[in-house]
PDB file of C-alpha atoms in Angstrom:
ATOM      1  CA  UNK A 222      10.412  -9.862 -68.172  1.00 49.00           C
ATOM      2  CA  UNK A 223       6.904 -10.236 -66.449  1.00 52.00           C
ATOM      3  CA  UNK A 224       5.755 -13.523 -64.603  1.00 53.00           C
ATOM      4  CA  UNK A 225       2.430 -13.762 -63.792  1.00 57.00           C
ATOM      5  CA  UNK A 226       1.369 -10.605 -64.807  1.00 60.00           C
ATOM      6  CA  UNK A 227       3.697  -8.735 -62.062  1.00 56.00           C
ATOM      7  CA  UNK A 228       6.813  -7.460 -62.877  1.00 65.00           C
ATOM      8  CA  UNK A 229       9.983  -8.680 -61.522  1.00 67.00           C
ATOM      9  CA  UNK A 230      11.000  -5.126 -60.109  1.00 68.00           C
ATOM     10  CA  UNK A 231       7.588  -5.084 -58.619  1.00 65.00           C
ATOM     11  CA  UNK A 232       7.873  -8.678 -56.698  1.00 72.00           C
ATOM     12  CA  UNK A 233      11.450  -7.523 -54.989  1.00 78.00           C
ATOM     13  CA  UNK A 234       9.346  -4.013 -54.210  1.00 86.00           C
ATOM     14  CA  UNK A 235       6.913  -6.341 -52.286  1.00 86.00           C
ATOM     15  CA  UNK A 236       9.378  -8.852 -50.835  1.00 87.00           C
ATOM     16  CA  UNK A 237      11.408  -5.684 -49.884  1.00 88.00           C
ATOM     17  CA  UNK A 238       8.236  -4.240 -48.003  1.00 89.00           C
ATOM     18  CA  UNK A 239       7.377  -7.751 -46.449  1.00 91.00           C
ATOM     19  CA  UNK A 240      10.988  -7.993 -44.900  1.00 92.00           C
ATOM     20  CA  UNK A 241      10.760  -4.539 -43.478  1.00 91.00           C
ATOM     21  CA  UNK A 242       7.478  -5.428 -41.872  1.00 93.00           C
ATOM     22  CA  UNK A 243       8.530  -8.818 -40.480  1.00 93.00           C
ATOM     23  CA  UNK A 244      11.535  -6.850 -39.066  1.00 93.00           C
ATOM     24  CA  UNK A 245       9.613  -4.175 -37.364  1.00 93.00           C
ATOM     25  CA  UNK A 246       7.372  -6.514 -36.022  1.00 92.00           C
ATOM     26  CA  UNK A 247       9.570  -8.608 -34.646  1.00 92.00           C
ATOM     27  CA  UNK A 248      11.762  -5.564 -33.318  1.00 90.00           C
ATOM     28  CA  UNK A 249       8.375  -3.957 -31.680  1.00 87.00           C
ATOM     29  CA  UNK A 250       7.819  -7.716 -30.299  1.00 88.00           C
ATOM     30  CA  UNK A 251      11.615  -7.286 -28.801  1.00 87.00           C
ATOM     31  CA  UNK A 252      10.653  -3.781 -27.597  1.00 88.00           C
ATOM     32  CA  UNK A 253       7.306  -4.436 -25.606  1.00 84.00           C
ATOM     33  CA  UNK A 254       9.339  -7.313 -23.327  1.00 88.00           C
ATOM     34  CA  UNK A 255      10.834  -4.409 -21.658  1.00 86.00           C
ATOM     35  CA  UNK A 256       7.489  -2.359 -20.550  1.00 82.00           C
ATOM     36  CA  UNK A 257       7.172  -3.126 -16.695  1.00 76.00           C
ATOM     37  CA  UNK A 258       3.918  -3.930 -16.441  1.00 79.00           C
ATOM     38  CA  UNK A 259       2.693  -7.614 -16.225  1.00 75.00           C
ATOM     39  CA  UNK A 260       5.930  -8.655 -14.373  1.00 74.00           C
ATOM     40  CA  UNK A 261       5.079  -8.554 -10.799  1.00 77.00           C
ATOM     41  CA  UNK A 262       3.885 -12.076 -10.478  1.00 85.00           C
ATOM     42  CA  UNK A 263       3.843 -11.930  -6.665  1.00 86.00           C
ATOM     43  CA  UNK A 264       1.360 -14.273  -4.384  1.00 95.00           C
ATOM     44  CA  UNK A 265       1.158 -12.243  -1.522  1.00 95.00           C
ATOM     45  CA  UNK A 266       0.537 -14.402   1.878  1.00 97.00           C
ATOM     46  CA  UNK A 267      -2.910 -15.932   2.555  1.00 97.00           C
ATOM     47  CA  UNK A 268      -4.038 -13.529   5.392  1.00 96.00           C
ATOM     48  CA  UNK A 269      -7.256 -16.259   5.729  1.00 95.00           C
ATOM     49  CA  UNK A 270      -9.440 -17.924   4.068  1.00 96.00           C
ATOM     50  CA  UNK A 271     -13.216 -18.547   4.438  1.00 96.00           C
ATOM     51  CA  UNK A 272     -14.496 -21.674   6.384  1.00 96.00           C
ATOM     52  CA  UNK A 273     -15.229 -23.462   3.770  1.00 97.00           C
ATOM     53  CA  UNK A 274     -18.678 -25.577   4.081  1.00 97.00           C
ATOM     54  CA  UNK A 275     -16.943 -28.670   2.624  1.00 97.00           C
ATOM     55  CA  UNK A 276     -13.695 -29.946   0.994  1.00 98.00           C
ATOM     56  CA  UNK A 277     -15.374 -30.038  -2.343  1.00 98.00           C
ATOM     57  CA  UNK A 278     -16.340 -26.927  -2.681  1.00 98.00           C
ATOM     58  CA  UNK A 279     -12.934 -25.493  -1.767  1.00 98.00           C
ATOM     59  CA  UNK A 280     -11.640 -28.090  -4.506  1.00 98.00           C
ATOM     60  CA  UNK A 281     -13.957 -26.725  -7.287  1.00 98.00           C
ATOM     61  CA  UNK A 282     -13.246 -23.011  -6.250  1.00 97.00           C
ATOM     62  CA  UNK A 283      -9.484 -23.977  -6.639  1.00 97.00           C
ATOM     63  CA  UNK A 284      -9.821 -25.118  -9.613  1.00 97.00           C
ATOM     64  CA  UNK A 285     -12.163 -22.830 -11.100  1.00 96.00           C
ATOM     65  CA  UNK A 286     -11.455 -19.543  -9.268  1.00 97.00           C
ATOM     66  CA  UNK A 287      -8.356 -19.612  -7.365  1.00 98.00           C
ATOM     67  CA  UNK A 288      -6.060 -18.216 -10.253  1.00 97.00           C
ATOM     68  CA  UNK A 289      -7.762 -14.929 -10.250  1.00 96.00           C
ATOM     69  CA  UNK A 290      -9.247 -14.841  -6.839  1.00 97.00           C
ATOM     70  CA  UNK A 291      -6.734 -15.635  -4.342  1.00 97.00           C
ATOM     71  CA  UNK A 292      -3.110 -14.884  -3.673  1.00 97.00           C
ATOM     72  CA  UNK A 293      -2.190 -18.578  -4.929  1.00 97.00           C
ATOM     73  CA  UNK A 294      -2.067 -17.621  -8.632  1.00 96.00           C
ATOM     74  CA  UNK A 295      -0.173 -20.281 -10.783  1.00 94.00           C
ATOM     75  CA  UNK A 296       1.743 -18.223 -13.417  1.00 94.00           C
ATOM     76  CA  UNK A 297       2.284 -19.989 -16.577  1.00 92.00           C
ATOM     77  CA  UNK A 298       4.773 -19.507 -19.082  1.00 92.00           C
ATOM     78  CA  UNK A 299       2.983 -17.032 -21.262  1.00 91.00           C
ATOM     79  CA  UNK A 300       2.250 -14.681 -18.415  1.00 91.00           C
ATOM     80  CA  UNK A 301       5.853 -13.769 -18.989  1.00 90.00           C
ATOM     81  CA  UNK A 302       5.251 -12.343 -22.328  1.00 92.00           C
ATOM     82  CA  UNK A 303       3.968  -9.408 -23.546  1.00 93.00           C
ATOM     83  CA  UNK A 304       1.294  -8.186 -24.448  1.00 93.00           C
ATOM     84  CA  UNK A 305      -0.360 -11.648 -22.759  1.00 92.00           C
ATOM     85  CA  UNK A 306       1.087 -10.723 -19.733  1.00 93.00           C
ATOM     86  CA  UNK A 307      -0.551  -7.186 -19.215  1.00 93.00           C
ATOM     87  CA  UNK A 308      -3.758  -8.977 -20.050  1.00 92.00           C
ATOM     88  CA  UNK A 309      -3.176 -12.120 -17.231  1.00 94.00           C
ATOM     89  CA  UNK A 310      -1.558  -9.218 -14.957  1.00 94.00           C
ATOM     90  CA  UNK A 311      -4.697  -6.897 -15.428  1.00 94.00           C
ATOM     91  CA  UNK A 312      -7.364  -9.757 -14.982  1.00 95.00           C
ATOM     92  CA  UNK A 313      -5.440 -11.179 -11.343  1.00 95.00           C
ATOM     93  CA  UNK A 314      -5.512  -7.665 -10.062  1.00 94.00           C
ATOM     94  CA  UNK A 315      -9.036  -7.109 -10.864  1.00 94.00           C
ATOM     95  CA  UNK A 316      -9.964 -10.882  -9.789  1.00 95.00           C
ATOM     96  CA  UNK A 317      -8.238 -10.065  -6.444  1.00 95.00           C
ATOM     97  CA  UNK A 318      -9.867  -6.496  -5.967  1.00 94.00           C
ATOM     98  CA  UNK A 319     -13.170  -7.712  -6.449  1.00 94.00           C
ATOM     99  CA  UNK A 320     -13.155 -11.054  -4.769  1.00 95.00           C
ATOM    100  CA  UNK A 321      -9.904 -12.539  -3.040  1.00 97.00           C
ATOM    101  CA  UNK A 322     -10.459 -15.957  -1.172  1.00 97.00           C
ATOM    102  CA  UNK A 323      -6.796 -15.772   0.509  1.00 97.00           C
ATOM    103  CA  UNK A 324      -7.997 -12.278   2.068  1.00 97.00           C
ATOM    104  CA  UNK A 325     -11.043 -13.217   3.707  1.00 96.00           C
ATOM    105  CA  UNK A 326     -10.381 -11.057   6.655  1.00 94.00           C
ATOM    106  CA  UNK A 327     -11.028  -8.200   4.505  1.00 93.00           C
ATOM    107  CA  UNK A 328     -14.128  -7.154   3.113  1.00 92.00           C
ATOM    108  CA  UNK A 329     -14.621  -7.861  -0.439  1.00 91.00           C
ATOM    109  CA  UNK A 330     -15.218  -5.107  -3.040  1.00 86.00           C
ATOM    110  CA  UNK A 331     -17.268  -7.683  -5.116  1.00 80.00           C
ATOM    111  CA  UNK A 332     -20.909  -8.327  -4.552  1.00 82.00           C
ATOM    112  CA  UNK A 333     -20.592 -11.666  -2.310  1.00 83.00           C
ATOM    113  CA  UNK A 334     -24.675 -12.539  -2.948  1.00 85.00           C
ATOM    114  CA  UNK A 335     -23.899 -12.274  -6.856  1.00 91.00           C
ATOM    115  CA  UNK A 336     -21.071 -14.753  -7.138  1.00 92.00           C
ATOM    116  CA  UNK A 337     -23.643 -17.665  -7.893  1.00 92.00           C
ATOM    117  CA  UNK A 338     -25.687 -15.909 -10.571  1.00 93.00           C
ATOM    118  CA  UNK A 339     -21.876 -14.915 -12.401  1.00 93.00           C
ATOM    119  CA  UNK A 340     -20.971 -18.692 -12.123  1.00 95.00           C
ATOM    120  CA  UNK A 341     -23.996 -19.651 -13.003  1.00 93.00           C
ATOM    121  CA  UNK A 342     -24.669 -17.190 -16.216  1.00 93.00           C
ATOM    122  CA  UNK A 343     -20.990 -18.390 -17.695  1.00 90.00           C
ATOM    123  CA  UNK A 344     -19.193 -15.064 -16.756  1.00 91.00           C
ATOM    124  CA  UNK A 345     -16.780 -16.768 -14.393  1.00 93.00           C
ATOM    125  CA  UNK A 346     -14.683 -18.377 -15.026  1.00 93.00           C
ATOM    126  CA  UNK A 347     -14.355 -16.268 -18.380  1.00 93.00           C
ATOM    127  CA  UNK A 348     -14.303 -18.263 -21.697  1.00 94.00           C
ATOM    128  CA  UNK A 349     -10.507 -17.328 -22.732  1.00 93.00           C
ATOM    129  CA  UNK A 350      -9.468 -18.455 -19.364  1.00 94.00           C
ATOM    130  CA  UNK A 351     -11.169 -21.941 -19.696  1.00 95.00           C
ATOM    131  CA  UNK A 352      -9.514 -22.213 -23.352  1.00 94.00           C
ATOM    132  CA  UNK A 353      -6.169 -22.620 -21.663  1.00 92.00           C
ATOM    133  CA  UNK A 354      -7.237 -24.221 -18.574  1.00 94.00           C
ATOM    134  CA  UNK A 355      -9.403 -26.752 -19.507  1.00 94.00           C
ATOM    135  CA  UNK A 356      -9.661 -28.329 -15.901  1.00 94.00           C
ATOM    136  CA  UNK A 357     -11.193 -25.040 -14.913  1.00 95.00           C
ATOM    137  CA  UNK A 358     -14.614 -25.959 -16.972  1.00 95.00           C
ATOM    138  CA  UNK A 359     -17.399 -27.068 -15.032  1.00 95.00           C
ATOM    139  CA  UNK A 360     -19.910 -29.191 -16.014  1.00 95.00           C
ATOM    140  CA  UNK A 361     -23.358 -28.088 -14.744  1.00 95.00           C
ATOM    141  CA  UNK A 362     -23.628 -30.294 -11.930  1.00 96.00           C
ATOM    142  CA  UNK A 363     -19.927 -28.865 -10.553  1.00 97.00           C
ATOM    143  CA  UNK A 364     -21.463 -25.557 -11.259  1.00 96.00           C
ATOM    144  CA  UNK A 365     -24.210 -26.689  -8.990  1.00 97.00           C
ATOM    145  CA  UNK A 366     -22.178 -27.662  -6.263  1.00 97.00           C
ATOM    146  CA  UNK A 367     -20.255 -24.974  -6.392  1.00 97.00           C
ATOM    147  CA  UNK A 368     -22.823 -22.514  -6.324  1.00 97.00           C
ATOM    148  CA  UNK A 369     -24.706 -24.176  -3.289  1.00 97.00           C
ATOM    149  CA  UNK A 370     -21.048 -24.565  -1.524  1.00 97.00           C
ATOM    150  CA  UNK A 371     -20.268 -20.559  -2.047  1.00 96.00           C
ATOM    151  CA  UNK A 372     -23.602 -19.937  -0.765  1.00 95.00           C
ATOM    152  CA  UNK A 373     -23.326 -21.951   2.352  1.00 96.00           C
ATOM    153  CA  UNK A 374     -19.730 -21.119   2.936  1.00 96.00           C
ATOM    154  CA  UNK A 375     -20.688 -16.871   2.791  1.00 94.00           C
ATOM    155  CA  UNK A 376     -23.567 -17.518   4.781  1.00 93.00           C
ATOM    156  CA  UNK A 377     -21.639 -19.255   7.346  1.00 94.00           C
ATOM    157  CA  UNK A 378     -18.317 -17.096   7.039  1.00 91.00           C
ATOM    158  CA  UNK A 379     -19.106 -14.069   5.625  1.00 93.00           C
ATOM    159  CA  UNK A 380     -16.049 -12.002   4.880  1.00 93.00           C
ATOM    160  CA  UNK A 381     -14.112  -9.691   6.567  1.00 83.00           C
ATOM    161  CA  UNK A 382     -14.558 -10.846  10.071  1.00 66.00           C
TER     162      UNK A 382
END
């Protein structure tokens, strides 16, 4: 018997295909949870912070930058679920490598002189981070205050000293 132009046996075949596709997707999701990358949610000790020019600068940096650029990362629940955990771990590793406010006693790999421009142009914090962390979104005045404060902090307390 035909219903809606599709023979009944054809509908059953499509349901079976969709069921198998869903089962394979669930099995793949479960399997990737066992990939060991993205589970190193450690926060190494803080070995040295800059001498901040003001408490406001540190508060703004903590709010918008510290999750990726310090050893004080807050690891949300989704950072434990692959494949999102892989992206979060990669961003934190990369951020800490480029600029780490918790290891200010070592030279930084990133150009500290370009921090202001990176914030001003909107590259930091990244848009996808701000989607899940609305408190990291800085308005124009806060961006200007953070840039001025970071410039003053870096001038008075350059990394690696």
